[in-house]
Coordinates of C-alpha atoms and ligand atoms in Angstrom, one line a residue:
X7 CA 0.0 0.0 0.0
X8 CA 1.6 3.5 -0.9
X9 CA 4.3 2.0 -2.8
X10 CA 5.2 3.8 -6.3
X11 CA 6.7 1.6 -8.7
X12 CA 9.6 3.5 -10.7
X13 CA 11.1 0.5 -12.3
X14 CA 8.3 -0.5 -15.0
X15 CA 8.9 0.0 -19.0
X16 CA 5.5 1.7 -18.7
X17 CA 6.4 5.0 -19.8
X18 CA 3.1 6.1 -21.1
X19 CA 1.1 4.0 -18.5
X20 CA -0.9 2.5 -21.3
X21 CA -0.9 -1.0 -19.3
X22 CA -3.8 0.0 -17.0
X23 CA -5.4 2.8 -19.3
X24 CA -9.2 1.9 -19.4
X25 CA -9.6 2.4 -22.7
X26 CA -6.7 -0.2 -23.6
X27 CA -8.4 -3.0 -20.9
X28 CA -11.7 -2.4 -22.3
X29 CA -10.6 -3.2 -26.0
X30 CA -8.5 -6.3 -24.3
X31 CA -11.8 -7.8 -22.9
X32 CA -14.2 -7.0 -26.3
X33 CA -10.8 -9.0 -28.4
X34 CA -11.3 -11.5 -25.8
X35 CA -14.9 -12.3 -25.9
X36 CA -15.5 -11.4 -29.2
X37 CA -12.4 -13.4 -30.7
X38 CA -11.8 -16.0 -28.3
X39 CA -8.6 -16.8 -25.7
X40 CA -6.2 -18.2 -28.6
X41 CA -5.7 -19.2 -31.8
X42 CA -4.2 -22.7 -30.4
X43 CA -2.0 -22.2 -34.1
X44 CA 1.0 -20.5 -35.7
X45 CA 0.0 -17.6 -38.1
X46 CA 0.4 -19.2 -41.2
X47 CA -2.1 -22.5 -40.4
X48 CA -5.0 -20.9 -38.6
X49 CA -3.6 -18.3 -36.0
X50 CA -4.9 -15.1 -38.5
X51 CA -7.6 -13.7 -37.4
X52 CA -8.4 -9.9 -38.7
X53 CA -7.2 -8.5 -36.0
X54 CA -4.1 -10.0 -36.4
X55 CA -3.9 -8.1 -40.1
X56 CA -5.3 -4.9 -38.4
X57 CA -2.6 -4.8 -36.2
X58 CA 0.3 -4.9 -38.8
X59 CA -1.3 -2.1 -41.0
X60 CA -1.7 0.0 -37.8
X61 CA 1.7 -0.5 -36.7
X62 CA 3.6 -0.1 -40.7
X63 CA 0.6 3.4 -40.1
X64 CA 2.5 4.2 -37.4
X65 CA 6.2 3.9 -38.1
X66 CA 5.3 5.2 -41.6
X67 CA 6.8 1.7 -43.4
X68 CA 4.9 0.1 -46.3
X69 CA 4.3 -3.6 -44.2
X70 CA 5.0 -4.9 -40.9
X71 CA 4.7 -8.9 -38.9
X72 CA 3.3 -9.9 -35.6
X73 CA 5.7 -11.9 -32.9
X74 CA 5.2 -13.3 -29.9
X75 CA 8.1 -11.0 -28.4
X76 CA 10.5 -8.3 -29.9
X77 CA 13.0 -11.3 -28.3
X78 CA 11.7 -13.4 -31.5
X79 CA 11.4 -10.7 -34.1
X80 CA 15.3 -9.9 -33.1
X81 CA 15.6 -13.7 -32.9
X82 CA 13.9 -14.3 -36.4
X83 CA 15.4 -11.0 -38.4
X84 CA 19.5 -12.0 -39.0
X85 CA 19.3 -15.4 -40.1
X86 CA 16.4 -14.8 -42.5
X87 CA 17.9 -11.8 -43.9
X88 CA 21.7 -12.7 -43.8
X89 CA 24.0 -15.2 -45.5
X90 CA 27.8 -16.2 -45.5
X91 CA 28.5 -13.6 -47.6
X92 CA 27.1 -10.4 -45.7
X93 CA 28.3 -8.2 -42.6
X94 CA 26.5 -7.0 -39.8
X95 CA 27.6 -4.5 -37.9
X96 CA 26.6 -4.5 -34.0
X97 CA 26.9 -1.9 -31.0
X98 CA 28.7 -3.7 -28.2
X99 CA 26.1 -2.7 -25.7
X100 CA 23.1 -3.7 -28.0
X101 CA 20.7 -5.8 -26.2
X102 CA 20.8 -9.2 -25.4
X103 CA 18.4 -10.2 -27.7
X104 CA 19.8 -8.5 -30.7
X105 CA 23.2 -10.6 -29.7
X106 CA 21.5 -13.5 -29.5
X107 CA 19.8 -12.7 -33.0
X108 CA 23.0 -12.5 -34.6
X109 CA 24.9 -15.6 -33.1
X110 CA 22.2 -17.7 -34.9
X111 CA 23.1 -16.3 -38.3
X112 CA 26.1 -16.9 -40.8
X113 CA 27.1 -13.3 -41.6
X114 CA 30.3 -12.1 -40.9
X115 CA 29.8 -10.2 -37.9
X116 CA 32.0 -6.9 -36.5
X117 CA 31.3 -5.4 -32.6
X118 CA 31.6 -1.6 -32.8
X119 CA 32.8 0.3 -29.8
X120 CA 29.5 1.9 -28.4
X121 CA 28.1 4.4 -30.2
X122 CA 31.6 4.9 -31.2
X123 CA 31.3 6.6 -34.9
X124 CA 35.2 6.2 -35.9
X125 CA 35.0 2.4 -34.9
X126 CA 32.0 2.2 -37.0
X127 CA 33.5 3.6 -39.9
X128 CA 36.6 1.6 -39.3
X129 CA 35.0 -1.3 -39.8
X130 CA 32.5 -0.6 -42.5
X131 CA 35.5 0.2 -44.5
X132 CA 36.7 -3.9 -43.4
X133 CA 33.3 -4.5 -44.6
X134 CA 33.1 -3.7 -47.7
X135 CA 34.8 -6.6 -49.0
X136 CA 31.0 -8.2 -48.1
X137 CA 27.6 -8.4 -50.2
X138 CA 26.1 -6.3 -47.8
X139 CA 26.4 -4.9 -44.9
X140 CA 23.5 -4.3 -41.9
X141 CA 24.1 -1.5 -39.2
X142 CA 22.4 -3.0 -36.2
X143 CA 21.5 -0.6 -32.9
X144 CA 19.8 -0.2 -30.2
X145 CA 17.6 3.3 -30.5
X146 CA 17.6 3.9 -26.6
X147 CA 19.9 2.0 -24.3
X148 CA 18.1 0.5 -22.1
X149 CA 20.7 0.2 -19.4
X150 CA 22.1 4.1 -19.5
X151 CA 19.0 6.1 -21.1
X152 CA 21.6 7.4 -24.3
X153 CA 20.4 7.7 -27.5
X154 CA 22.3 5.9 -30.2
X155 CA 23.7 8.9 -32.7
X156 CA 21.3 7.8 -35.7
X157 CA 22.1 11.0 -37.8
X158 CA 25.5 9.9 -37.7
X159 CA 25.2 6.2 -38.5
X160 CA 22.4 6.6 -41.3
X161 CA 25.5 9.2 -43.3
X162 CA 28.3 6.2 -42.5
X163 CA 25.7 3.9 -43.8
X164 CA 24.8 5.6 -46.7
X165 CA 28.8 6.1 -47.5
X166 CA 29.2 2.5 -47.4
X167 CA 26.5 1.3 -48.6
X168 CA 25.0 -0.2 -45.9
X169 CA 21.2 -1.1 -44.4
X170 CA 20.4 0.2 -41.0
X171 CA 18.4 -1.5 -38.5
X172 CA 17.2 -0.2 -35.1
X173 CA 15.3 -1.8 -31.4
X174 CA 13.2 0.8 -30.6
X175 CA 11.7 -0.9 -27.5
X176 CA 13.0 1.8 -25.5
X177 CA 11.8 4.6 -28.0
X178 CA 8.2 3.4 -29.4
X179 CA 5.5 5.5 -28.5
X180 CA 7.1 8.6 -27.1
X181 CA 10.4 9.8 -28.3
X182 CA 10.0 12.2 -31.3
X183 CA 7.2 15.0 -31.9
X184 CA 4.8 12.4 -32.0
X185 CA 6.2 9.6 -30.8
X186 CA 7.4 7.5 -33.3
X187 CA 10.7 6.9 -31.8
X188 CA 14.2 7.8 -32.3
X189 CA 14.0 8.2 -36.2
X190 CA 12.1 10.9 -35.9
X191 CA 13.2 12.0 -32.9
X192 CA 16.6 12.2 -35.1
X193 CA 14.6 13.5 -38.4
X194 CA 16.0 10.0 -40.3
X195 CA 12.6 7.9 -40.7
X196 CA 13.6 7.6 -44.4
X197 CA 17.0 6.6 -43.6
X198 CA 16.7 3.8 -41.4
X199 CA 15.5 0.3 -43.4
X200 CA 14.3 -2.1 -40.5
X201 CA 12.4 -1.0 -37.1
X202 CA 12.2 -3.9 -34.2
X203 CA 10.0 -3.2 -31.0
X204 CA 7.8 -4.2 -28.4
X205 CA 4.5 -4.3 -27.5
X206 CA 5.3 -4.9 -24.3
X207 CA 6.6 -1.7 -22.9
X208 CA 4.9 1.8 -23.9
X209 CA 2.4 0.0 -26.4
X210 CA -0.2 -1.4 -23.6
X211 CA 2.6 -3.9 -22.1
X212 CA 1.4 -7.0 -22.3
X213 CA 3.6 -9.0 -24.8
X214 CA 4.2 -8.9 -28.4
X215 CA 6.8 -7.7 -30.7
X216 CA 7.0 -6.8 -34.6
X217 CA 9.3 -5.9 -36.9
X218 CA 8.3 -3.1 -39.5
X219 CA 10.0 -1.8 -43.1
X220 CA 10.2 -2.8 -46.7
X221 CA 7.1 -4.9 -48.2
X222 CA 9.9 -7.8 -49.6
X223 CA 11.9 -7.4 -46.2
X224 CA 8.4 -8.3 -44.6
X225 CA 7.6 -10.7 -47.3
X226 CA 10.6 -12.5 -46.5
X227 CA 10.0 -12.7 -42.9
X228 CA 6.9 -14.5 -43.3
X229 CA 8.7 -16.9 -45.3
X230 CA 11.6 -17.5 -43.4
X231 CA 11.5 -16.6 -40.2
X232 CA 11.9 -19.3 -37.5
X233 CA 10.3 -17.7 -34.6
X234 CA 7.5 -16.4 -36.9
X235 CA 6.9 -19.8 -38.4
X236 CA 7.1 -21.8 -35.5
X237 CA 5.3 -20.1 -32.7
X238 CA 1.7 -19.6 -31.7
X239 CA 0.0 -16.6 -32.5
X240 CA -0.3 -13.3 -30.2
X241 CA -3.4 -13.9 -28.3
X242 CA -6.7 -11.4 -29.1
X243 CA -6.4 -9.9 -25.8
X244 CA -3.0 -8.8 -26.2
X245 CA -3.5 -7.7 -29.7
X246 CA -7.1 -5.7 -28.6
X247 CA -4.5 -4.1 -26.0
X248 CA -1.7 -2.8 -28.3
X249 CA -4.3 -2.0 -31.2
X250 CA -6.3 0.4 -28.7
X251 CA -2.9 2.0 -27.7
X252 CA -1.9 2.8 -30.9
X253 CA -4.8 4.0 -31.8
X254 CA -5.1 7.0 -28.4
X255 CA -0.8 7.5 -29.5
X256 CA -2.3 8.4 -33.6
X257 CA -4.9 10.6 -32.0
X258 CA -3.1 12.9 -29.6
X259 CA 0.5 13.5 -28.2
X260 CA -0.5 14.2 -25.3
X261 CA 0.3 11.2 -22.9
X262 CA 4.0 11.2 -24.5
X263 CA 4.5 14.7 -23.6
X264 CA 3.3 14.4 -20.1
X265 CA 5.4 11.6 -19.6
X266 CA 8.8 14.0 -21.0
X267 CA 7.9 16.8 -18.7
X268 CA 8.2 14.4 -16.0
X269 CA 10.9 13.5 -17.0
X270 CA 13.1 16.6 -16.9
X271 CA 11.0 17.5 -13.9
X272 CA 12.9 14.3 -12.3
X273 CA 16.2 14.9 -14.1
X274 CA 16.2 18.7 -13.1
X275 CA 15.1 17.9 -9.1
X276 CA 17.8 14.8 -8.8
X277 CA 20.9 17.1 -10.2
X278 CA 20.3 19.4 -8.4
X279 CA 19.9 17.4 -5.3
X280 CA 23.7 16.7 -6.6
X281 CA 23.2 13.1 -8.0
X282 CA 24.4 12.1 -11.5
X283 CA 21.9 10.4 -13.2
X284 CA 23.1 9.1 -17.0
X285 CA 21.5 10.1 -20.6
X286 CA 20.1 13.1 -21.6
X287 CA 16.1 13.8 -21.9
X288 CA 15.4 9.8 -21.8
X289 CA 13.0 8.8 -19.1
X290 CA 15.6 5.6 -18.3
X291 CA 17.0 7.8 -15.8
X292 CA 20.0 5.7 -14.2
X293 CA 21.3 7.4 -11.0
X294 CA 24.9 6.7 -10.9
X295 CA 26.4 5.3 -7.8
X296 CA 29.1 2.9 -8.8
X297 CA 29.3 0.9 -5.7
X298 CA 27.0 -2.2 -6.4
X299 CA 26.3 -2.4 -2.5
X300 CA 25.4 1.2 -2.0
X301 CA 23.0 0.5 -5.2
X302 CA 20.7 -2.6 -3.2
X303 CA 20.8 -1.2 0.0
X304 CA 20.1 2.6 -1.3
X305 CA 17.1 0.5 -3.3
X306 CA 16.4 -1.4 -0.3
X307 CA 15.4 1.9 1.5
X308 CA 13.9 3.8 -0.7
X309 CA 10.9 0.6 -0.3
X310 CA 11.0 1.2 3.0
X311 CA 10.1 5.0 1.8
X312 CA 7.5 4.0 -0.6
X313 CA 9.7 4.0 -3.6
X314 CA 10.1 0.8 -5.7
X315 CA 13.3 1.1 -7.6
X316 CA 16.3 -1.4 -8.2
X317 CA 19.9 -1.3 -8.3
X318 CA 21.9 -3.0 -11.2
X319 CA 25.3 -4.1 -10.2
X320 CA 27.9 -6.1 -12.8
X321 CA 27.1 -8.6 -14.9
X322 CA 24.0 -6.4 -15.7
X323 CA 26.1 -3.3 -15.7
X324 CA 30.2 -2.6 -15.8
X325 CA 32.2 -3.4 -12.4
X326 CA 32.4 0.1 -10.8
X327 CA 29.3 1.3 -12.9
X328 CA 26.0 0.1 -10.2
X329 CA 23.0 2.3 -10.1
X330 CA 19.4 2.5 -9.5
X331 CA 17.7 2.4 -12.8
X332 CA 14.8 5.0 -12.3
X333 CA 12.1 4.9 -14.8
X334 CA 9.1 7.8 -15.0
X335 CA 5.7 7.4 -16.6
X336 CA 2.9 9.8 -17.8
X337 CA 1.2 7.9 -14.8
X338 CA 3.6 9.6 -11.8
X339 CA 2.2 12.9 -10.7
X340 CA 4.6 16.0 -9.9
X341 CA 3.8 14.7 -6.3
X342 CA 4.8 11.4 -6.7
X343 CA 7.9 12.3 -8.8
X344 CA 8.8 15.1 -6.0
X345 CA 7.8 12.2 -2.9
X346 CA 10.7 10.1 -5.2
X347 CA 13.2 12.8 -5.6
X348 CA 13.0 13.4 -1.7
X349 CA 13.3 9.6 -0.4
X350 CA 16.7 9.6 -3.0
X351 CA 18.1 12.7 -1.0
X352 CA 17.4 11.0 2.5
X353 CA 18.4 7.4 1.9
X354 CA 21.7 9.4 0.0
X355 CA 22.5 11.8 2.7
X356 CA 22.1 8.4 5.1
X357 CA 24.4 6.2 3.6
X358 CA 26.8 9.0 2.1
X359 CA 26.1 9.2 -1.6
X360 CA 25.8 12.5 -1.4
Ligands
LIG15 N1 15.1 -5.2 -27.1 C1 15.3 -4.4 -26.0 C2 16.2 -3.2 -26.2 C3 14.7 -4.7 -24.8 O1 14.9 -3.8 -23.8 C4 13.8 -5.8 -24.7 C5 13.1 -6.1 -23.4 O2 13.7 -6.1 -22.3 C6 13.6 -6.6 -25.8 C7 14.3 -6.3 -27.0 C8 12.8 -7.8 -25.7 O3 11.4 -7.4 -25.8 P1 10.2 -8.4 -25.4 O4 10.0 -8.2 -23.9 O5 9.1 -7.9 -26.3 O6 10.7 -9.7 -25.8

């Protein structure tokens, strides 16, 4: 009772929006629990088709494809779309999944220093000896709240001759003037090829995950790709859920741009309570401690003041690098971002981070 939780990935609050449960319950009745089926045998409903048109809408891409996770579209994208004879290119703090997604192919694969543009251009030059070559990033990191430097990896791409692909887990729905993620919040939605993201963060948070670009890219997919072929399909619920969220995000901007006022409101209030809290404008806002003990019992107290938050010590994070990963929502209220900032600045003064 009287906890607030500041560690959820539900930046817009979308997940308990009546509007998105109500839609959630009329998929559920009206088109049953599950498809008990992969998409291409009979796990297609309408909604199902809906769904990808809204989201392709969205992003402004000509065709999108359902998954049962963003950990399966990253899973299902490299190996369909990469042979022996291609590069990709991949941030060396991308996310697990993307990692993971590129193990199982058979490119030739190069880590870039993080966000590191002279590395990247280093090795796109060793690239070039391949077919082609894929960029692969992260949009928003989800571990530091930085945003990759898309302006500058969509001109190395184009000099090289290369396809650009981004997660935008941490970006769908509210970063950008309306939303659309770090392409636009970068002005390069014609520049970057392949989108991958969630449903399961700012778009309702339930589950799901797409992948959205070219028509042939998504032709392919459908084709191809493993997790896509051999998985059930995204129950109605969840696909009533991220349907109805898209559809309030196309209609106003107004939920994104509470949620970013919060944001610097948070930002703003914690440096100047004289913490360090990493990225710039993101509402990841890690607060920097280093000491991975300091980190659990500082989140330890801040429970015992209300506040849910958790540290994030190595293997998560580098040794030396712990913090409290702070995330704000458009459903915190100045109060509640205030009663957070104030419980930091105690449990800090206590135990000498400040
Ligand atoms: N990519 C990034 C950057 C993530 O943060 C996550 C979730 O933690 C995923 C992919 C996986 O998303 P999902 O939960 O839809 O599988």
């Amino acid at each position: 009772a009287g906890i607030i939780n500041f560690c959820a990935n539900n930046y817009l609050g979308l997940s308990s929006h009546p509007e998105v449960i109500r839609a959630a319950v009329e998929a559920l009745e009206k088109f049953g629990a599950g498809l008990s089926s992969v998409r291409f045998i009979c796990g297609t409903q309408s909604i199902h088709k809906d769904l990808e048109e809204k989201i392709a809408r969205f992003h402004q891409r000509e065709d999108a494809i359902l998954y049962a996770s963003c950990f399966d579209a990253n899973a299902g994208i490299f190996e369909a779309l990469l042979t022996p004879e291609d590069a990709v290119l991949s941030d060396e703090l991308n996310h697990a999944s993307i990692i993971d997604g590129i193990r199982l192919c058979k490119a030739n694969k190069y880590r870039y220093k993080h966000m590191d543009m002279q590395d990247l251009e280093a090795k796109l030059k060793e690239a070039q000896k391949h077919r082609l070559r894929l960029v692969a990033t992260d949009g928003a990191f989800s571990m530091d709240g930085d945003i990759a430097p898309l302006r500058e990896i969509c001109q190395l791409a184009q000099k090289y001759d290369a396809l650009v692909f981004i997660d935008e887990c941490h970006a769908t729905g509210f970063l950008g003037p309306s939303g659309r993620g770090t392409d636009e919040l970068l002005g390069v939605m014609d520049k970057v090829t392949i989108i991958n993201s969630t449903l399961g963060k700012a778009l309702g948070g339930a589950a799901g995950g797409y992948t959205t670009g070219p028509k042939p890219l998504i032709d392919l997919l459908r084709q191809r790709s493993r997790p896509y072929l051999f998985s059930n399909s995204l129950p109605p619920a969840v696909v009533g859920c991220a349907s109805k969220a898209l559809d309030l995000l196309m209609e106003s901007n107004a939920i994104a741009q509470s949620m970013a006022a919060k944001t610097q409101r948070f930002r703003s209030k914690m440096a100047a309570a004289g913490f360090t809290i990493s990225g710039k404008d993101h509402p990841i806002c890690p607060v920097m401690l280093g000491d991975a003990r300091l980190a659990s019992v500082m989140a330890e107290d801040m429970l015992n003041r209300g506040i849910y938050v958790i540290g994030f010590s190595y293997p998560v994070v580098p040794k030396g690098k712990a913090r409290i990963r702070v995330q704000i929502s458009a459903v915190h209220s100045d109060e509640d971002i205030d009663r957070c900032v104030e419980a930091f600045t105690e449990v800090g003064r206590k135990h000498g981070a400040l």
